Coordinates of C-alpha atoms in Angstrom, one line a residue:
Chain X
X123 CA -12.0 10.1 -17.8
X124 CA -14.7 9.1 -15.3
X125 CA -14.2 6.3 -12.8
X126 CA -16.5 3.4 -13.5
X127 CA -14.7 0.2 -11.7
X128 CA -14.2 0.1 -8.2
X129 CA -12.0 -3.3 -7.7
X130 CA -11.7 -3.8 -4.2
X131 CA -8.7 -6.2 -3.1
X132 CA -8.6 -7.2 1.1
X133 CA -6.9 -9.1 3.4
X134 CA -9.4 -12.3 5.0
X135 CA -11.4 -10.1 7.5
X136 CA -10.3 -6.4 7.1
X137 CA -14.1 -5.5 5.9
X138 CA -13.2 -5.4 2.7
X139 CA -16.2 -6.8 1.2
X140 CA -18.4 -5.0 3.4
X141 CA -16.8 -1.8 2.3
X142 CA -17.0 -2.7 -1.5
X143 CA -20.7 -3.3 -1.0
X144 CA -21.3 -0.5 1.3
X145 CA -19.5 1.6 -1.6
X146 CA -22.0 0.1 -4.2
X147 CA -24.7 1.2 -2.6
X148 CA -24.0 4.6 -2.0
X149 CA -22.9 5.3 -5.4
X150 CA -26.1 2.9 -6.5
X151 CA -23.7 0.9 -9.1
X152 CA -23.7 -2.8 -9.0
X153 CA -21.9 -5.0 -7.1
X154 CA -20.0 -8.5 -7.9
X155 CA -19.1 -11.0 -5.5
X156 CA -21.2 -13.9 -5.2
X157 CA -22.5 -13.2 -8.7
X158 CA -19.1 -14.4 -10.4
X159 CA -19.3 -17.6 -8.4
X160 CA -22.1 -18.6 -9.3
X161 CA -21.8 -17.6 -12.5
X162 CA -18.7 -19.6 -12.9
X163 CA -20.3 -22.4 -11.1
X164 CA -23.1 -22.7 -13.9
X165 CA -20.8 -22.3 -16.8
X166 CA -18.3 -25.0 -15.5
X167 CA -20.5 -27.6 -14.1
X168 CA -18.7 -27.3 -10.9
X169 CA -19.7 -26.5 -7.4
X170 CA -20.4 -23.1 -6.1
X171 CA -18.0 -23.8 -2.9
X172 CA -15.6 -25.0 -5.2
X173 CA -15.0 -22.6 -7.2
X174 CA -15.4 -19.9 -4.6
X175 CA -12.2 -21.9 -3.2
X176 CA -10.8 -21.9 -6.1
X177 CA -11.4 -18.6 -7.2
X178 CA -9.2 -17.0 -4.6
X179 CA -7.1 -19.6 -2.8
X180 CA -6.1 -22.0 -4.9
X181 CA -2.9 -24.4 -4.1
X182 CA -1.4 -23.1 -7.4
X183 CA 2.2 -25.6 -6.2
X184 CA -0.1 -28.7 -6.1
X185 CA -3.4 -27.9 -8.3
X186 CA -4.3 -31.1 -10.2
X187 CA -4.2 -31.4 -14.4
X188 CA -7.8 -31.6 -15.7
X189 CA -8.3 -31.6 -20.4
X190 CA -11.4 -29.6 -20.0
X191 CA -13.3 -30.8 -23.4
X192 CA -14.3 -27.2 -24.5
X193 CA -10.3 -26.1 -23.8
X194 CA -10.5 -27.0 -27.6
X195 CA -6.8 -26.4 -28.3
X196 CA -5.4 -29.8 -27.1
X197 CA -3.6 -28.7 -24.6
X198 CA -4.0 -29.6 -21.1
X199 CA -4.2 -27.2 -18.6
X200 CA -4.7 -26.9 -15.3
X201 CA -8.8 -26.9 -13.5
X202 CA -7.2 -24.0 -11.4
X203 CA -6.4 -22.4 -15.0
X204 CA -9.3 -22.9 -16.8
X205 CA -11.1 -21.4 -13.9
X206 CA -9.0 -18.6 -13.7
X207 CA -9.9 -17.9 -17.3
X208 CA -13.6 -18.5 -16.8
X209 CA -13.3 -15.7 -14.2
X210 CA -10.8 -13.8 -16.2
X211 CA -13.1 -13.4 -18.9
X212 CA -16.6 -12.8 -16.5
X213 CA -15.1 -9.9 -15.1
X214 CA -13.8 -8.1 -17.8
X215 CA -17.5 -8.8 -19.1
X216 CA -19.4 -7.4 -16.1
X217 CA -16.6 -4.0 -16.2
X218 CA -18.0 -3.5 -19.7
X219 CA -21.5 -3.8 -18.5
X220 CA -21.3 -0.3 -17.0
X221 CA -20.4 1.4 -13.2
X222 CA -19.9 -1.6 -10.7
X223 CA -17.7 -2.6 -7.7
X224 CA -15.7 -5.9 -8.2
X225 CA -14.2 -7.7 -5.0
X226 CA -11.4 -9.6 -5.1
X227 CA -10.5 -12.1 -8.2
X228 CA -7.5 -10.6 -9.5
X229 CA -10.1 -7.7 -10.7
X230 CA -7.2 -5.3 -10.7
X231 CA -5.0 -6.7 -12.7
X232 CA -7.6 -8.4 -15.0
X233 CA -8.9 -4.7 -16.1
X234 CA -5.4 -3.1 -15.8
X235 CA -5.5 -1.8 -19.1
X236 CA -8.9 0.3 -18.6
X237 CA -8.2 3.8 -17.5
X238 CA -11.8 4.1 -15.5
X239 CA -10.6 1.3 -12.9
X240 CA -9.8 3.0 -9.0
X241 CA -7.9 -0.2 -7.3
X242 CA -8.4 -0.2 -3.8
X243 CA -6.4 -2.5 -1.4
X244 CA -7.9 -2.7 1.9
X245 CA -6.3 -4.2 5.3
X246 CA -6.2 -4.3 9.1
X247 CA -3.6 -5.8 11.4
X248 CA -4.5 -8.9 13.3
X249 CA -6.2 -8.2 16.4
X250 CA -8.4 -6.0 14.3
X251 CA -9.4 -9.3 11.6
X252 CA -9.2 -12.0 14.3
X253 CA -11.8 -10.0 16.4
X254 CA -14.3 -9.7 13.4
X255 CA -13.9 -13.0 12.0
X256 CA -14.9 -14.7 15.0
X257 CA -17.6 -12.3 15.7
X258 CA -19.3 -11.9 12.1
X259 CA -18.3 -14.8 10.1
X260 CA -18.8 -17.5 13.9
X261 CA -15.1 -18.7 13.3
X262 CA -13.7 -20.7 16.2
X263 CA -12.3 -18.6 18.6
X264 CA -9.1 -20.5 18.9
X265 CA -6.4 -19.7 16.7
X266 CA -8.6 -16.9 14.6
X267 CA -4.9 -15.9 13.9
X268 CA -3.5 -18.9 12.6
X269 CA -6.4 -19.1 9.9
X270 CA -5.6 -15.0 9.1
X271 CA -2.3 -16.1 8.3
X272 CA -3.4 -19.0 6.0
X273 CA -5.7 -17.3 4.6
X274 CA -3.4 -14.4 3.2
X275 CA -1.2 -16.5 2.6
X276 CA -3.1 -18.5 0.0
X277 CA -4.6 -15.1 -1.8
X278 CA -1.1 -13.7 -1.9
X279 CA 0.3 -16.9 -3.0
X280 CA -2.8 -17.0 -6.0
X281 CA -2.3 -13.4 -6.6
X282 CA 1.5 -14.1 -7.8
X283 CA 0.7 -16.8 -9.8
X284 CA -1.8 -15.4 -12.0
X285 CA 0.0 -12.3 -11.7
X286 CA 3.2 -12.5 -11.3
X287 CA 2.7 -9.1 -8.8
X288 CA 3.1 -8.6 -5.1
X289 CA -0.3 -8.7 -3.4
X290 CA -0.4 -5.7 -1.2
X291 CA 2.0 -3.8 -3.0
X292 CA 1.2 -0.1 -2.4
X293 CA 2.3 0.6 -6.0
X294 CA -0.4 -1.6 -7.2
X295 CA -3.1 -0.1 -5.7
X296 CA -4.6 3.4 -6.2
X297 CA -5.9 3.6 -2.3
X298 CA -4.8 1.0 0.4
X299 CA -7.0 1.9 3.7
X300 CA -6.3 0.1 6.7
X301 CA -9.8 -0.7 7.8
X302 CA -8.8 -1.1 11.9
X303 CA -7.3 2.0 12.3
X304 CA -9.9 3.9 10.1
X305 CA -12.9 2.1 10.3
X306 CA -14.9 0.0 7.7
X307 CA -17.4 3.4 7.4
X308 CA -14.5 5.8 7.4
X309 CA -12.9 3.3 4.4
X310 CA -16.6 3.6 2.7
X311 CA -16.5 7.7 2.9
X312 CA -13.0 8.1 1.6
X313 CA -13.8 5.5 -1.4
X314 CA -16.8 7.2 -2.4
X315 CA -15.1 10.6 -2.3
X316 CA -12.5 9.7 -4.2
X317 CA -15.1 8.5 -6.5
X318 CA -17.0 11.8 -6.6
X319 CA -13.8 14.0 -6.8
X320 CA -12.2 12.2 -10.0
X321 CA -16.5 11.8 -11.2
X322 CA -17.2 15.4 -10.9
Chain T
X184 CA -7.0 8.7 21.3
X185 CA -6.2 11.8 18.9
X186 CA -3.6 11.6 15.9
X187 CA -0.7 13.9 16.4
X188 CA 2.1 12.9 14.5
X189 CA 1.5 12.2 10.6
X190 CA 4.7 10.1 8.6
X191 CA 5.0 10.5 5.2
X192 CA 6.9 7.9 3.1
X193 CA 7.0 8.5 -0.6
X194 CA 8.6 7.5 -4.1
X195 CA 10.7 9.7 -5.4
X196 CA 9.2 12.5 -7.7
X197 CA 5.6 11.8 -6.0
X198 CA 4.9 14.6 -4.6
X199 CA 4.8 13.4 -1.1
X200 CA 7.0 16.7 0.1
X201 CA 5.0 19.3 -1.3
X202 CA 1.7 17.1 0.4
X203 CA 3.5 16.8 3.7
X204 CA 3.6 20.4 3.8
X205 CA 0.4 21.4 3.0
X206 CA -0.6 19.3 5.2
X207 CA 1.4 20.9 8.0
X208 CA -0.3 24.1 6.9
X209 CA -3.5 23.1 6.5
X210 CA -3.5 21.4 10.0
X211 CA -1.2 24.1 11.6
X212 CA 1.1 21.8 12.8
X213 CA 5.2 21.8 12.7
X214 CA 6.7 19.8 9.4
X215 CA 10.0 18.7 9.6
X216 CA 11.8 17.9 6.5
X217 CA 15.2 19.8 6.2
X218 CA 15.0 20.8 9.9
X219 CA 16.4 17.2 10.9
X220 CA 19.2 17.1 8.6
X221 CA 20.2 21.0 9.7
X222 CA 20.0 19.6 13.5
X223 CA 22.2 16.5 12.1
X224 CA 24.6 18.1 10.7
X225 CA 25.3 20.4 13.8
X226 CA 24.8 17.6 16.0
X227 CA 28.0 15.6 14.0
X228 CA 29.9 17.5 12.4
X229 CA 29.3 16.9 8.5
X230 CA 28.1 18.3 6.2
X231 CA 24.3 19.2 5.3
X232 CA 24.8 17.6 2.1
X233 CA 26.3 14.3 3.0
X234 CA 23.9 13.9 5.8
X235 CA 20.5 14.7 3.3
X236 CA 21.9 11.8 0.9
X237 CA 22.7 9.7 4.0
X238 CA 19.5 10.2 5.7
X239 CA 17.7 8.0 3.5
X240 CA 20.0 6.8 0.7
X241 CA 23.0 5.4 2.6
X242 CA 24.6 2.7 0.5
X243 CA 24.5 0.5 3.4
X244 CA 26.1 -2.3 1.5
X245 CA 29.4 -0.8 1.2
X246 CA 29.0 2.0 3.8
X247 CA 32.4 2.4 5.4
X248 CA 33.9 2.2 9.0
X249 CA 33.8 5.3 11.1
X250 CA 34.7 5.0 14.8
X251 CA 32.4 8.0 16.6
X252 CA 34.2 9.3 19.4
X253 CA 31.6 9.8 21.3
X254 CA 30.3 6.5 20.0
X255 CA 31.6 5.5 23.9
X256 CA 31.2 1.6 23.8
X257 CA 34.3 1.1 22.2
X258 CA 32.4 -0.9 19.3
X259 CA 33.0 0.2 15.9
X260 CA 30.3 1.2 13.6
X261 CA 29.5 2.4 10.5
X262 CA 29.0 6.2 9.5
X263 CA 26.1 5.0 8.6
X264 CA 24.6 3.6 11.7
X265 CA 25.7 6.4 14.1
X266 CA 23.7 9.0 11.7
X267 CA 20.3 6.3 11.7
X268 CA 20.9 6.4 15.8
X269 CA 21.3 10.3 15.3
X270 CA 18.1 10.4 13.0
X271 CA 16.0 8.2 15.3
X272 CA 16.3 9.8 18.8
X273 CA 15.8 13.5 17.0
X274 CA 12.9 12.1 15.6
X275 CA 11.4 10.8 18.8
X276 CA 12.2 14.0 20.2
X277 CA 10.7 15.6 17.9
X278 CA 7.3 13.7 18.1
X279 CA 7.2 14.6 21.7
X280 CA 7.3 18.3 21.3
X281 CA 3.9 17.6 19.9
X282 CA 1.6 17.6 16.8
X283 CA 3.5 17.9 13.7
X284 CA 4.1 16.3 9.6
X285 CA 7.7 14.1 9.8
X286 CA 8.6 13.5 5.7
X287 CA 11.0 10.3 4.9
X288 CA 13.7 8.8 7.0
X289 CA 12.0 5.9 8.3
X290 CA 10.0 7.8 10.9
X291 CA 7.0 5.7 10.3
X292 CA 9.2 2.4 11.9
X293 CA 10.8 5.1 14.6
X294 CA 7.5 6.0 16.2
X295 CA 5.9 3.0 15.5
X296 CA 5.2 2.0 19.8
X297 CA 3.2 5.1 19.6
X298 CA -0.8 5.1 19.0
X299 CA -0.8 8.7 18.0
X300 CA 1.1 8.1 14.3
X301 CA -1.3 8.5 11.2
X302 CA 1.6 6.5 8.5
X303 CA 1.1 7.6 5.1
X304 CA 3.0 6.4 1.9
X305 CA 2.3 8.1 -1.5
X306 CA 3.4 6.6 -4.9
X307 CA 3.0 7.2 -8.6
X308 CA 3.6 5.9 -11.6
X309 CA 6.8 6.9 -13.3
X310 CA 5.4 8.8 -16.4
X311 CA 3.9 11.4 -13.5
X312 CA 7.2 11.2 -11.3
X313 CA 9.7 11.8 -14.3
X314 CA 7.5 14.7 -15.8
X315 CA 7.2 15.9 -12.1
X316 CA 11.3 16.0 -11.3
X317 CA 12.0 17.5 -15.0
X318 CA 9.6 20.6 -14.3
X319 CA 10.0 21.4 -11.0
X320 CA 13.5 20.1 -9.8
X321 CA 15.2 20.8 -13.3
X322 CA 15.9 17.2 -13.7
X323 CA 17.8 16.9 -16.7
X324 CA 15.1 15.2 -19.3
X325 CA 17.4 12.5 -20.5
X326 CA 16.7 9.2 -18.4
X327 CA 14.4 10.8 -15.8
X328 CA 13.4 7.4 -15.2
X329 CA 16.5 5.8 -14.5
X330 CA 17.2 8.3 -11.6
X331 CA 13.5 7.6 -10.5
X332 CA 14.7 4.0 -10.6
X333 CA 17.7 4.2 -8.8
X334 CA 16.3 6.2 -5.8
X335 CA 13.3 3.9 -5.5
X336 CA 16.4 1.3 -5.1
X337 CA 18.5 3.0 -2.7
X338 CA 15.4 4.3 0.0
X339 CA 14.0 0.4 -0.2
X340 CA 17.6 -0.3 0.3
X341 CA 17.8 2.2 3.0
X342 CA 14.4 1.1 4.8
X343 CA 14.8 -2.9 4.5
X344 CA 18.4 -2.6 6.3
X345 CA 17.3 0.0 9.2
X346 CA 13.7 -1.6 10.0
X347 CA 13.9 -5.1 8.4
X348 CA 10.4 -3.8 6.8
X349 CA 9.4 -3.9 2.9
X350 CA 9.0 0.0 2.0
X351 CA 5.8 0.6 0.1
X352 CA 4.0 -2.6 1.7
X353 CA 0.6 -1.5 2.3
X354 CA 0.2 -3.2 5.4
X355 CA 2.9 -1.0 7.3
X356 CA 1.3 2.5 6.4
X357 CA -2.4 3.5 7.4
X358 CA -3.0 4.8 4.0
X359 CA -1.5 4.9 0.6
X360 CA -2.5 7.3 -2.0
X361 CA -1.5 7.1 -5.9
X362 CA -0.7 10.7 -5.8
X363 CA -0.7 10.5 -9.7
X364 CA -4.2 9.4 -10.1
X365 CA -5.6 11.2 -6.8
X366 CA -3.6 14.5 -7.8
X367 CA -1.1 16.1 -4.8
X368 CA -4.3 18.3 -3.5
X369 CA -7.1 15.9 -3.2
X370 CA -3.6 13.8 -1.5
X371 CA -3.7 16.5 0.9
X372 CA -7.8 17.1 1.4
X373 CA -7.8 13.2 2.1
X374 CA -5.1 13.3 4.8
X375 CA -6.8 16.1 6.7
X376 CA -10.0 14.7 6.5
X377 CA -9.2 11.8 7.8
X378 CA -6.9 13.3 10.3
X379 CA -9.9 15.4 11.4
X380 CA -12.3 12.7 11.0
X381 CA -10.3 10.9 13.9
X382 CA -9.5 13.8 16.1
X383 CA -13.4 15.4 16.0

């Protein structure tokens, strides 16, 4: 069976969506990122940066209890939940749409029952992700590290929950590429000939 | 600065042997597998056998007593411990004789000071392990899996006690390859590649 969904999960500032888009390009399929938050944004009523918060990193031990009026069942779930649904449902939309690269969002487990999925986990260590968040995204240059280690720390943390898996799990993934040792081209290269190989 | 040494870590049944080696050929570089249990053996005095399943497998909850003569510090440790401290300075020793494929026994946490290691983990699912070990070890076909179970078990086992290190976490190899959806050869075209990649 061909490959036709490229999920691309990545520790805060490996290059990881970079590389997914990168990948989308040169295999000219589409690419979801922003797309699902705004998506999920319009179909909830609720904030882009919200849900882009949400979507990833959200305080699963603490999250507030919200009745969303179109849950419908009576039941009362959490907004974290019901979002996680909203996105649940999106991407397994978009996969059926045709050839496309998904970052992030659980994406590999959400279309773990498809056969055409390649899972890609993609990491650096810290000097590598502390240098590039401060000089691509403008992060403060003190304590780059300490906001790293938050920061995985909350997708991990999300990732379980919705999951119950280990994030970063080699078993989990089909490739896991460490981005600072081979370089966020290098990462492209290998994802799009794995692509290519299985595609041929 | 070029790669020399490549560390393979792998499930059990993965194929991760047969890749380390083709590798070695395909690169024309030394592999040692069974060379550091023959050197073990010699070097301590027991047998090939006992020092293969100990290598990786050691039960290192219930491993016994054993007071090395030549142990010299009067402190008493485990079997277990003096072959680990045998295993880890051959394998250094080995790295410095220069380029070469080092399969299992921790040698990814052993050589991890040095900036010349290309750490590689490869993994598969178990309907791909347990067809693997039945055809070409002569696994017996009842309850391939539970051996592939208990293996897994005993190397994490093995790894977590020696390097205080989760085996199979992404983040502590380079690259991770599902040998079951990649296939053992395109396994072993991707290692090269990357290992040329880095050393052009």
């Amino acid at each position: 069976m061909k490959l036709q969904i490229i999920t691309i999960s990545r520790e805060f500032g490996s290059g990881g969506r970079t590389i997914g888009k990168k990948v989308a390009e040169q295999l000219q399929i589409a690419y979801y990122d922003e797309e699902i938050v705004s998506e999920i944004a319009k179909e909830s009523g609720l904030a882009e940066s919200f849900v882009k918060e949400q979507g990833e990193y959200a305080n699963t031990s603490s999250h507030f209890l919200f009745n969303f009026n179109n849950w419908g069942n009576g039941m009362t779930s959490t907004l974290s939940d019901r979002l996680y649904v909203l996105q649940r449902n999106l991407i397994c939309e978009l996969a059926e749409k045709g050839p496309c690269v998904i970052v992030g969002r659980c994406a590999d487990y959400v279309l773990r029952e498809r056969r055409d999925c390649l899972n890609v986990f993609v990491h650096a260590n810290m000097e590598f992700r502390a240098d590039r968040i401060v000089r691509l995204y403008g992060e403060k240059e003190d304590a780059p590290q300490k906001r790293l280690e938050e920061k995985d720390k909350k997708r991990s943390t999300y990732y379980k929950y919705y999951t119950n898996r280990t994030w970063g799990k080699a078993q989990n993934y089909h490739l896991c590429l460490d981005s600072g040792m081979l370089g966020v081209e290098h990462c492209v290269q290998i994802i799009c000939e794995v692509v290519n190989e299985k595609n041929k």
